[in-house]
Each structure stands twice: as C-alpha cells, then as structure tokens.
mmCIF file of C-alpha atoms in Angstrom:
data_model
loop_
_atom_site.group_PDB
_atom_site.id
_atom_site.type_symbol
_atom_site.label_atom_id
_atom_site.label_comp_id
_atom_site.label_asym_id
_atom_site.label_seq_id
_atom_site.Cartn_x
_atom_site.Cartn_y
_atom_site.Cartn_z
ATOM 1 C CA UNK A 49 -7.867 -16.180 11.674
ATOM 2 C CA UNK A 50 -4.005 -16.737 10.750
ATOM 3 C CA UNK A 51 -2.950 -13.378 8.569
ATOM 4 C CA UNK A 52 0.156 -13.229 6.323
ATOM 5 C CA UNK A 53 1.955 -10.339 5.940
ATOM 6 C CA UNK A 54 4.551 -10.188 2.691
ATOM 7 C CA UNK A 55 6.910 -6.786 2.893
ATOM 8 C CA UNK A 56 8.246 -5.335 6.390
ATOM 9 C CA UNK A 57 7.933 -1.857 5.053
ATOM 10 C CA UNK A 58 5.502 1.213 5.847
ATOM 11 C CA UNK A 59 3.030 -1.164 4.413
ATOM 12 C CA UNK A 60 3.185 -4.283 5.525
ATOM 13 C CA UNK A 61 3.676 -2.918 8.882
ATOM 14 C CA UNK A 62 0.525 -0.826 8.892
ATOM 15 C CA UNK A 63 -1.210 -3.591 7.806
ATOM 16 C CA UNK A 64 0.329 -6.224 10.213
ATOM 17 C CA UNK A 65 -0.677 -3.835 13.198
ATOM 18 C CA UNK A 66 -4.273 -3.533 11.919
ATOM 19 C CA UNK A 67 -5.042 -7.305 12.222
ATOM 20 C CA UNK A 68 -3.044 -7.993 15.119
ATOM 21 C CA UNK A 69 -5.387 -4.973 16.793
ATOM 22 C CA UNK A 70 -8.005 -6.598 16.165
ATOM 23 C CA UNK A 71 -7.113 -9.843 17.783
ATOM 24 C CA UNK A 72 -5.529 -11.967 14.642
ATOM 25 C CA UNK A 73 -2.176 -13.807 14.818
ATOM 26 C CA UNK A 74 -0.161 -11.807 12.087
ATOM 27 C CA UNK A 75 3.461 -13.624 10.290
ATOM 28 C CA UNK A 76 5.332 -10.650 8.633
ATOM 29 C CA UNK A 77 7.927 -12.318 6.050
ATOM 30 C CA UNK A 78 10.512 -10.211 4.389
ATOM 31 C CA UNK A 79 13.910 -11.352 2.722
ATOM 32 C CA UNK A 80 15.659 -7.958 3.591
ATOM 33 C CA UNK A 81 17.049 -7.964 7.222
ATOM 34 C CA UNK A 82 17.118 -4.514 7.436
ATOM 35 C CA UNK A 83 13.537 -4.388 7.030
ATOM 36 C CA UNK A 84 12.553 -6.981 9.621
ATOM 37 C CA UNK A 85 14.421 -5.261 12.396
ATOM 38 C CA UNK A 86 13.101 -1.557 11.649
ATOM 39 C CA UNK A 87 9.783 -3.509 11.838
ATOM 40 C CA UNK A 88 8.472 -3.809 15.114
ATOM 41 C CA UNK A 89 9.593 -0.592 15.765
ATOM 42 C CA UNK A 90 7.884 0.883 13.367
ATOM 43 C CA UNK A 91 4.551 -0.981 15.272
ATOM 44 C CA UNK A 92 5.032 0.450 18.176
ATOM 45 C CA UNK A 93 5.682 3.669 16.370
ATOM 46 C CA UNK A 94 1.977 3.000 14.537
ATOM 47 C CA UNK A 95 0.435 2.270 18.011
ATOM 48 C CA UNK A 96 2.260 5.546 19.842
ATOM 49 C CA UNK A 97 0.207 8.162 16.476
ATOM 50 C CA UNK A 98 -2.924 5.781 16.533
ATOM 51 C CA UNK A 99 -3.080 6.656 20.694
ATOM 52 C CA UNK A 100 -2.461 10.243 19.639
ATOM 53 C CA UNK A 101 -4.365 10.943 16.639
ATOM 54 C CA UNK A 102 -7.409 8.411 17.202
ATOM 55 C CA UNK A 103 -7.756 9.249 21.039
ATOM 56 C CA UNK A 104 -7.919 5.743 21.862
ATOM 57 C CA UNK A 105 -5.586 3.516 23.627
ATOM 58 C CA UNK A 106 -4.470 0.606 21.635
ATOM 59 C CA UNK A 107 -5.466 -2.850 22.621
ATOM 60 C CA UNK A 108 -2.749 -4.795 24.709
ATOM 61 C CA UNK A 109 -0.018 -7.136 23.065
ATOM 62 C CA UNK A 110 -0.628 -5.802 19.747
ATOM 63 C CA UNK A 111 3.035 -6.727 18.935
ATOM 64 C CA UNK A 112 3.097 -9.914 20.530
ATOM 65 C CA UNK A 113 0.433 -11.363 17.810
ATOM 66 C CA UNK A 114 2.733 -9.701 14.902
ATOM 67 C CA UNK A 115 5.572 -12.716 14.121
ATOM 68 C CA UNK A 116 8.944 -11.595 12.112
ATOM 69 C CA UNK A 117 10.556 -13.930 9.523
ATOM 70 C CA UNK A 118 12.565 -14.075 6.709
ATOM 71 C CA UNK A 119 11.227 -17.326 5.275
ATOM 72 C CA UNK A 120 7.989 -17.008 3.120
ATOM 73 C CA UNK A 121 7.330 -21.022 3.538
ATOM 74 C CA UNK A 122 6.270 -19.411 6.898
ATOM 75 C CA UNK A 123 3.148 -17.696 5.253
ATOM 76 C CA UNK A 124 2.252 -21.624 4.512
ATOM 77 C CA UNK A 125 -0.313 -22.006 7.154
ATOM 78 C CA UNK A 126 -1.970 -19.032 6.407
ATOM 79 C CA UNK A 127 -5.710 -18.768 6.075
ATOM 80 C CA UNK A 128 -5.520 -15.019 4.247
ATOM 81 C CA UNK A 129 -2.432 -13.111 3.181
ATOM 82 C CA UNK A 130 -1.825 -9.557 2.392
ATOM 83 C CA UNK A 131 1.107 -8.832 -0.258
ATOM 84 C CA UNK A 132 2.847 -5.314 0.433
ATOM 85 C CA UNK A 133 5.687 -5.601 -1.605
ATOM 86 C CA UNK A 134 7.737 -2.885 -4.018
ATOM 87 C CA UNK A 135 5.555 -1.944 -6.571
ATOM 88 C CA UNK A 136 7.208 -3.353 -9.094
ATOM 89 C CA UNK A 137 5.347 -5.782 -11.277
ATOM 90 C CA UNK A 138 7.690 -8.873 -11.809
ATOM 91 C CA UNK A 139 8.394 -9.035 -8.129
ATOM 92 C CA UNK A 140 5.051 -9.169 -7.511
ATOM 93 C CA UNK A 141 3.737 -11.725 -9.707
ATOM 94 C CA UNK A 142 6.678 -14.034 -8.938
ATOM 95 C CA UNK A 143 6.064 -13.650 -4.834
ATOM 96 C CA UNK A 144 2.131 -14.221 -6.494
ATOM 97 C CA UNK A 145 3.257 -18.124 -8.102
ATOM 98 C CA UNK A 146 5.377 -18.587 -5.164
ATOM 99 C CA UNK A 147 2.555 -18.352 -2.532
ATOM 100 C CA UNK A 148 0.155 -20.110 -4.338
ATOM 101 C CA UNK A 149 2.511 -22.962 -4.417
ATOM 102 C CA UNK A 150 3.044 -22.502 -0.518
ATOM 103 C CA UNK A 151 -0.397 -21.611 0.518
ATOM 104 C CA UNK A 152 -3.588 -24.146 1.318
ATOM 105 C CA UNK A 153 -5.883 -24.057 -1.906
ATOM 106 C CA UNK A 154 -8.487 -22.467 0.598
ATOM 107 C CA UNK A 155 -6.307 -19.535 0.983
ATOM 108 C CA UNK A 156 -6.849 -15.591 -0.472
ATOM 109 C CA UNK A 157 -4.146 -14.064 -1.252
ATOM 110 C CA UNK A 158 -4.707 -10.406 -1.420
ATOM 111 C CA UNK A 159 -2.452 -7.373 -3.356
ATOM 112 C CA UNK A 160 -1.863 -4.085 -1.538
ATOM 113 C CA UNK A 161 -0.754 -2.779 -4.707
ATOM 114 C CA UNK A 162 -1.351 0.582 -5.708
ATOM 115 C CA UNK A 163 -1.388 0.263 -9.037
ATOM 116 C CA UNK A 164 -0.792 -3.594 -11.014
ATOM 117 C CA UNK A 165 -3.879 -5.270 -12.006
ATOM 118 C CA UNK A 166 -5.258 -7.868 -9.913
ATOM 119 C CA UNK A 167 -5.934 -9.987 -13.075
ATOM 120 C CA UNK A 168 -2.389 -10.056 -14.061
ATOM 121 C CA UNK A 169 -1.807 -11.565 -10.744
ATOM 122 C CA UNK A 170 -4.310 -14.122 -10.740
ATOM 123 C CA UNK A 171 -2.708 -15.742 -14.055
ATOM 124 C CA UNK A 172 0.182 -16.598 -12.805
ATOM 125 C CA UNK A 173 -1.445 -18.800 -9.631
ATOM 126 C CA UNK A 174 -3.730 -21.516 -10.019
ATOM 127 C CA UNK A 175 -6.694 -20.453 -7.749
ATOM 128 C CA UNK A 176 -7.989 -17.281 -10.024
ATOM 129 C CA UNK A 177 -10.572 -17.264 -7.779
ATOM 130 C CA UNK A 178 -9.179 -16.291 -4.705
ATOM 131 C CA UNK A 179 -6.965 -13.607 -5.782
ATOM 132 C CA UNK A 180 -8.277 -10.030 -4.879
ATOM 133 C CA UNK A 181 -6.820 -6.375 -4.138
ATOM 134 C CA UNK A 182 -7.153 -4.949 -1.010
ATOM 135 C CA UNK A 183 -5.621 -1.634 -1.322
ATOM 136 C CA UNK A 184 -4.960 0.103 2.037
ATOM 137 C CA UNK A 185 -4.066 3.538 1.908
ATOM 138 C CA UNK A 186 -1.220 4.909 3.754
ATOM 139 C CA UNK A 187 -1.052 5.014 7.239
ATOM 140 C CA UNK A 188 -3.140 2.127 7.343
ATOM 141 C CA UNK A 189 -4.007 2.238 10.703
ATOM 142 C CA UNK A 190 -5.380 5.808 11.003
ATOM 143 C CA UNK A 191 -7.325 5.064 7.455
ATOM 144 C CA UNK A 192 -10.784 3.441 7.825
ATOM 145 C CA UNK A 193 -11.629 2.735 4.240
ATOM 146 C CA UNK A 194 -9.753 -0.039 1.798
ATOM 147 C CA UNK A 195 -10.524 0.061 -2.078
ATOM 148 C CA UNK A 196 -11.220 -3.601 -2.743
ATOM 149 C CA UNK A 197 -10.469 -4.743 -6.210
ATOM 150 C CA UNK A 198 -12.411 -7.707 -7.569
ATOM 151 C CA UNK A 199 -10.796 -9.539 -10.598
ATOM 152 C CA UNK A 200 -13.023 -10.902 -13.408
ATOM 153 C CA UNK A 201 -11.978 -14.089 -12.142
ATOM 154 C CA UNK A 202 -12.419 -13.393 -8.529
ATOM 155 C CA UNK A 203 -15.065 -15.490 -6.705
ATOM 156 C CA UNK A 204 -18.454 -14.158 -4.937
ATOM 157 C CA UNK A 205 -16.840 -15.777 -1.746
ATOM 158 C CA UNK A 206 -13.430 -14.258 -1.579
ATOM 159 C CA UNK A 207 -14.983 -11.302 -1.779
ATOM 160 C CA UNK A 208 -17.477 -11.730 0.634
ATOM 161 C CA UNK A 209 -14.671 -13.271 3.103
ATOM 162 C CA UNK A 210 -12.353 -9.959 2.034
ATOM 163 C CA UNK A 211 -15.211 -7.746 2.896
ATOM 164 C CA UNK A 212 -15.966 -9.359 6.131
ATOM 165 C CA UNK A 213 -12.639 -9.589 7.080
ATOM 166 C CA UNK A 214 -12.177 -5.503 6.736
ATOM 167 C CA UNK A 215 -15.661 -4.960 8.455
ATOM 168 C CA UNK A 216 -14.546 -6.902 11.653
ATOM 169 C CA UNK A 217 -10.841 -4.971 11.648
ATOM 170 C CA UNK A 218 -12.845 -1.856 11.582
ATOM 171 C CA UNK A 219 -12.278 -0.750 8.156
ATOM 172 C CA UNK A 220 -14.812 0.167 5.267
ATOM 173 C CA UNK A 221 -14.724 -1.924 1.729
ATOM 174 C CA UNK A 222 -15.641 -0.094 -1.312
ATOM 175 C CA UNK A 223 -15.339 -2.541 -4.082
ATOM 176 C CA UNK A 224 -14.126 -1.407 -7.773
ATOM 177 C CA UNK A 225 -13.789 -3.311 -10.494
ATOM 178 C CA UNK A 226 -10.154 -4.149 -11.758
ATOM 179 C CA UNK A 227 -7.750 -2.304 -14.049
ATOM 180 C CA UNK A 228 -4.535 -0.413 -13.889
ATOM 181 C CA UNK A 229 -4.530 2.150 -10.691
ATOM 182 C CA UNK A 230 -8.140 1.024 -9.855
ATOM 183 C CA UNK A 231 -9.948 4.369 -9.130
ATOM 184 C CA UNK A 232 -7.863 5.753 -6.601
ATOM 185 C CA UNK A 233 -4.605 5.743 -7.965
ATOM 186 C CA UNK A 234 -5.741 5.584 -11.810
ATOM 187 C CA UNK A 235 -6.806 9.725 -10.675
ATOM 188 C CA UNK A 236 -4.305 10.240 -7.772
ATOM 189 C CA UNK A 237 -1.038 9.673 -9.416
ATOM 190 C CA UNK A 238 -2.056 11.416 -12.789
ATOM 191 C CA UNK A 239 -2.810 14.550 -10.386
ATOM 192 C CA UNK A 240 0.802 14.560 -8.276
ATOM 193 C CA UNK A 241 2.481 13.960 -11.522
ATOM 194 C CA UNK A 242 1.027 17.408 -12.967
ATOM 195 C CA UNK A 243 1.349 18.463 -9.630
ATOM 196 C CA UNK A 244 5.270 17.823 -9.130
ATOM 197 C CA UNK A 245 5.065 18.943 -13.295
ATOM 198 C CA UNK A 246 3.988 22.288 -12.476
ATOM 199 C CA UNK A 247 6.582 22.729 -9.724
ATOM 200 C CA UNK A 248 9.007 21.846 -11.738
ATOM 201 C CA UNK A 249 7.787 24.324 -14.309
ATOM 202 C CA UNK A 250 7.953 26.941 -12.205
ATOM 203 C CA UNK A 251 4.377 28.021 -12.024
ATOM 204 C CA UNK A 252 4.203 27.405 -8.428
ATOM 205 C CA UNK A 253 6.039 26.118 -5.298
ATOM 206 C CA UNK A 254 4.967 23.512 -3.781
ATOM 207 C CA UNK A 255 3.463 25.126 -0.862
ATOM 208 C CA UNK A 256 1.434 27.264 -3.218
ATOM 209 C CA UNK A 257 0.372 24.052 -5.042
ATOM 210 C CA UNK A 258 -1.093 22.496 -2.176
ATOM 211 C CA UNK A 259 -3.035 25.619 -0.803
ATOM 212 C CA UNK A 260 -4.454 26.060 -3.870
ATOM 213 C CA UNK A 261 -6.251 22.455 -3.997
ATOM 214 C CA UNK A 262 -6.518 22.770 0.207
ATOM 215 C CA UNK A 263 -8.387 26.002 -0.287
ATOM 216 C CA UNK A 264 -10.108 26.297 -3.492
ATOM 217 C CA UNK A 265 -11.096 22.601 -3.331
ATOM 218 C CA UNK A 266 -11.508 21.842 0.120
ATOM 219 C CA UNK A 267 -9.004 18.692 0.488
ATOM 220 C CA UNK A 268 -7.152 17.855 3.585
ATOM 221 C CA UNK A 269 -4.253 17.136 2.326
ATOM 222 C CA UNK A 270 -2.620 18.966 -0.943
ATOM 223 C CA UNK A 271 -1.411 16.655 -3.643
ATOM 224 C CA UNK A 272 2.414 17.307 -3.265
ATOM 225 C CA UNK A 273 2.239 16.683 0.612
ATOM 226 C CA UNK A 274 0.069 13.955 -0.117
ATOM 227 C CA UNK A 275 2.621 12.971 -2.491
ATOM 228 C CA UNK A 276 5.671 12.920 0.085
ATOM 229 C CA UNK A 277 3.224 10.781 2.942
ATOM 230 C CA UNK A 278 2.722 8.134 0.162
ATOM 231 C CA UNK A 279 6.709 8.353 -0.347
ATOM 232 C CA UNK A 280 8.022 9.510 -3.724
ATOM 233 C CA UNK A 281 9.967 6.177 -4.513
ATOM 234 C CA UNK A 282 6.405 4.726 -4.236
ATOM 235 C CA UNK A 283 4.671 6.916 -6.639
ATOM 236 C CA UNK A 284 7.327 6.801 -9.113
ATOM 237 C CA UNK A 285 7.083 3.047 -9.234
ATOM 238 C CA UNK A 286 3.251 3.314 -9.590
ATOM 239 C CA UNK A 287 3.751 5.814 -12.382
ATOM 240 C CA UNK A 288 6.216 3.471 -14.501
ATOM 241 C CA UNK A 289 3.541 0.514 -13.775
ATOM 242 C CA UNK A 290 0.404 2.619 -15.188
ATOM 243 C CA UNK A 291 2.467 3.518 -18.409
ATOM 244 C CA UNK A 292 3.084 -0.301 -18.522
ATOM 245 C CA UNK A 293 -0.169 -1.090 -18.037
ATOM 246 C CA UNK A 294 -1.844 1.445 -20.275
ATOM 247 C CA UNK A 295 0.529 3.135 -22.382
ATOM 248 C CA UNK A 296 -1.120 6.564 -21.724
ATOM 249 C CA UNK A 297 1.766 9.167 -21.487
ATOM 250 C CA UNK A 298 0.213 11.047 -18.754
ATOM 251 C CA UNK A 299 1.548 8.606 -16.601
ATOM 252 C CA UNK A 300 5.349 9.316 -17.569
ATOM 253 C CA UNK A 301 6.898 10.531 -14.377
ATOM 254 C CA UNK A 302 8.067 14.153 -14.788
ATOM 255 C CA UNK A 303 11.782 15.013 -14.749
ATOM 256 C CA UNK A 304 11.405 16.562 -11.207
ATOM 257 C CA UNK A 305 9.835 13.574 -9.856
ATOM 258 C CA UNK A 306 12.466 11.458 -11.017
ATOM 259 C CA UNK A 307 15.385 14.075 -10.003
ATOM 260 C CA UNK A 308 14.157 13.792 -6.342
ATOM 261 C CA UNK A 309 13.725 10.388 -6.395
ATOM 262 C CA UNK A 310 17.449 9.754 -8.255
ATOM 263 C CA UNK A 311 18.808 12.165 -5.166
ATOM 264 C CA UNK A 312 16.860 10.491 -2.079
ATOM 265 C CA UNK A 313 14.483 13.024 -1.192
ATOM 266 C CA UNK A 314 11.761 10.654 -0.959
ATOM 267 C CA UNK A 315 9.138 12.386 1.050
ATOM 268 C CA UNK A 316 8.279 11.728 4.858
ATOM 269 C CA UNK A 317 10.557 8.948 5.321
ATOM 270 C CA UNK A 318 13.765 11.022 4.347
ATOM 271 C CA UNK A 319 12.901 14.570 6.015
ATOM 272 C CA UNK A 320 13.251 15.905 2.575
ATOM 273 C CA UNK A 321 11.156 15.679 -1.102
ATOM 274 C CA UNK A 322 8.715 18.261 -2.194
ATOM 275 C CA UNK A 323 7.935 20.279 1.154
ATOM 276 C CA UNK A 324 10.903 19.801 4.128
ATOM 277 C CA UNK A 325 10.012 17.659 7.702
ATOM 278 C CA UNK A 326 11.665 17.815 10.896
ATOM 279 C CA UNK A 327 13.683 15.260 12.157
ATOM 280 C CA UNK A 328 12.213 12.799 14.320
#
C-alpha cells in the first residue's frame, strides 16, 4: 500500500519509518525545507534507538521506501495518508480540504493530532466517511499501541482498513470515540499542566514531581519528563486547542509553561525545558 506522510517533523518521521519498516512505499511532504533535510536523518536516527532499545535489527532499505517532497499534489496517488502537522487547528483543517481535493475518493486520510476533533476535520472534506484519527504516541516507532479515533461520520470500513493497517505494521488499535483530546490527551495534558503549575508554584521541583507519580503511582515515565519527550511547544499548542474546543479553564496553559515555551526550552529537542539533557 502507497502511505502519505504530511509534516517532516518528530512525527511524521516516526510515522514514515513505521510503514516503510514494514514494507510500504512512504511520500513525506512538507513545505518547510528545513524540515525535509533534518528528515532522513532523523530516520536513520529512529532506526539506530529502535536497534538499541527494541533489540532487533531493523529491516533493510527502510529509508529507501521513505520519499521527501515539498509538493503535497505528491500525496495524490496515495491509497492512505497520515497528517502530522502543528497542532494548530486552522492549519490542519485547511491541509484537511486540500487533500481531499488531491486525494482518490477511495482514500483515508487519517489525523495524528493530539488533540482537534476528528469531526471538525471531516466537515471541511467531502468524504466524512473516510476521515479518522490515528493518534501515535511519541516515539512512534518504539510505541506499539495507536488510539484510533472514529468520527460519528466515520465509516465501518475505514475503520476496519485503519485497524488492519496498524495490526500488519505491528501496532495495537484501541478505538475511542471522538471529542477534544480523545482519552489520552483529554487526561494527559490536564495532568502536565498542574504538573508544570505546581512547579511553578513552588511546591516541588520537577524532579520531585516526577518521583512522586514514578513511585507512589508506579508510572514509567513522570509527567514533567513525559512532558519534555512530547516537546513543550507541542503541549502548549494542544492546551490552547482543548480550551478552544471545550472552554474548560483547566486547559489554560500555566504561566511557566508558556515562559519556557516563549524562551525555547522546549523539552528533548532543545537540551533544556523542565528537567536538563545532554547534548547529543
């Protein structure tokens, strides 16, 4: 099967290298130049910690199936496409009318979005019925389960082909029912606001934070390192679009998050946010 790929970022990229592992032709398109040259490095990068952390080697001429472009008429042929752009709601329903117009009416088009609701995506296409959410968390290829949102419009068989798509890359489906933040982020992003909230309120650093839910609660991962992974750029955006979206003020970003965020300490990608990260 022919997979597009919108966005060249952490995102797309993870995604692109899933499919192309498992033997699909992948076209990456992204406007921003800068993006599509980082790109296949940051494949090979995905390949080098999916060797390393799953134990496996990766399949051979993974990034030979992954084509770069800049030009989204070269998603047309496309038999299912992936949207990872910027969380950012007009950007994503106008990249949403735009590939409907350029894709076969056979086509899904699927949302990695964290946060919009896949209905509000559907109406502004004319194929309700094939428009889905496949929300892959981040990295994509080290995660084995994507939270599939379904639409009240979306058909029995673009979910079944969704579903059946993830199975054979080697990924798990849960399917949720649509609405802003889904279940996953709806919860998530409520928790690292407090979290960066209480931080900020000096009630804890953010070490303490995170050994607090890593130890009392068991999780891997604490929700302020969880928090930089995910990028803080990224969960600000997905804040601003649940208080769109619902108009619950739990959702307002705290002035912390939006102080690192404003100064570039985004997490991860930037060696710097709430906890600090060696170079390279």
């Amino acid at each position: 099967m022919k997979i597009g790929v919108v966005g060249a970022g952490v995102m797309g990229t993870g995604v692109a290298q899933c499919f192309a592992a498992a033997g699909h032709d992948v076209v990456v398109a992204d406007r921003d130049p800068g993006a599509l040259t980082r790109g296949p490095d940051r494949v090979r990068a995905g390949l080098r910690m999916a060797a390393l952390l799953g134990g496996a080697r990766p399949p051979a001429g993974v990034p030979d199936r992954i084509r770069w472009t800049a030009r989204l008429d070269d998603l047309g042929g496309s038999e299912f496409v992936v949207e990872c752009a910027a969380e950012r709601l007009p950007v994503k329903e106008s990249l949403f009318a735009e590939l409907d117009r350029l894709c076969p009416a056979g086509t899904v088009l699927a949302s990695c979005t964290s946060a919009v609701p896949i209905g509000r995506l559907a109406a502004v296409t004319a194929r309700a019925d094939r428009i889905i959410g496949t929300h892959f968390m981040n990295p994509a290829p080290l995660k084995d389960t994507v939270e599939v949102v379904r639409a009240a419009a979306t058909g029995d068989e673009t979910v079944r082909t969704t579903t059946d798509l993830l199975t054979a890359i080697g990924k798990r489906a849960i399917v949720v029912a649509d609405g802003p933040g889904f279940v996953a982020n709806r919860v998530l992003m409520a928790t690292i606001n407090e979290a960066i909230a209480t931080v900020g309120d000096g009630i804890a650093d953010a070490a303490t934070v995170d050994e607090v839910f890593e130890n009392c609660f068991g999780h891997a991962m604490g929700p302020l390192r969880t928090a930089d992974l995910i990028g803080l750029d990224v969960i600000l955006d997905t804040l601003v679009v649940l208080l769109e979206c619902t108009g619950n003020p739990m959702y307002r970003p705290c002035p912390l998050l939006a102080e690192l965020v404003g100064t570039g300490r985004l997490g991860r990608k930037t060696g710097q946010g709430l906890h600090s990260y060696p170079a390279g």
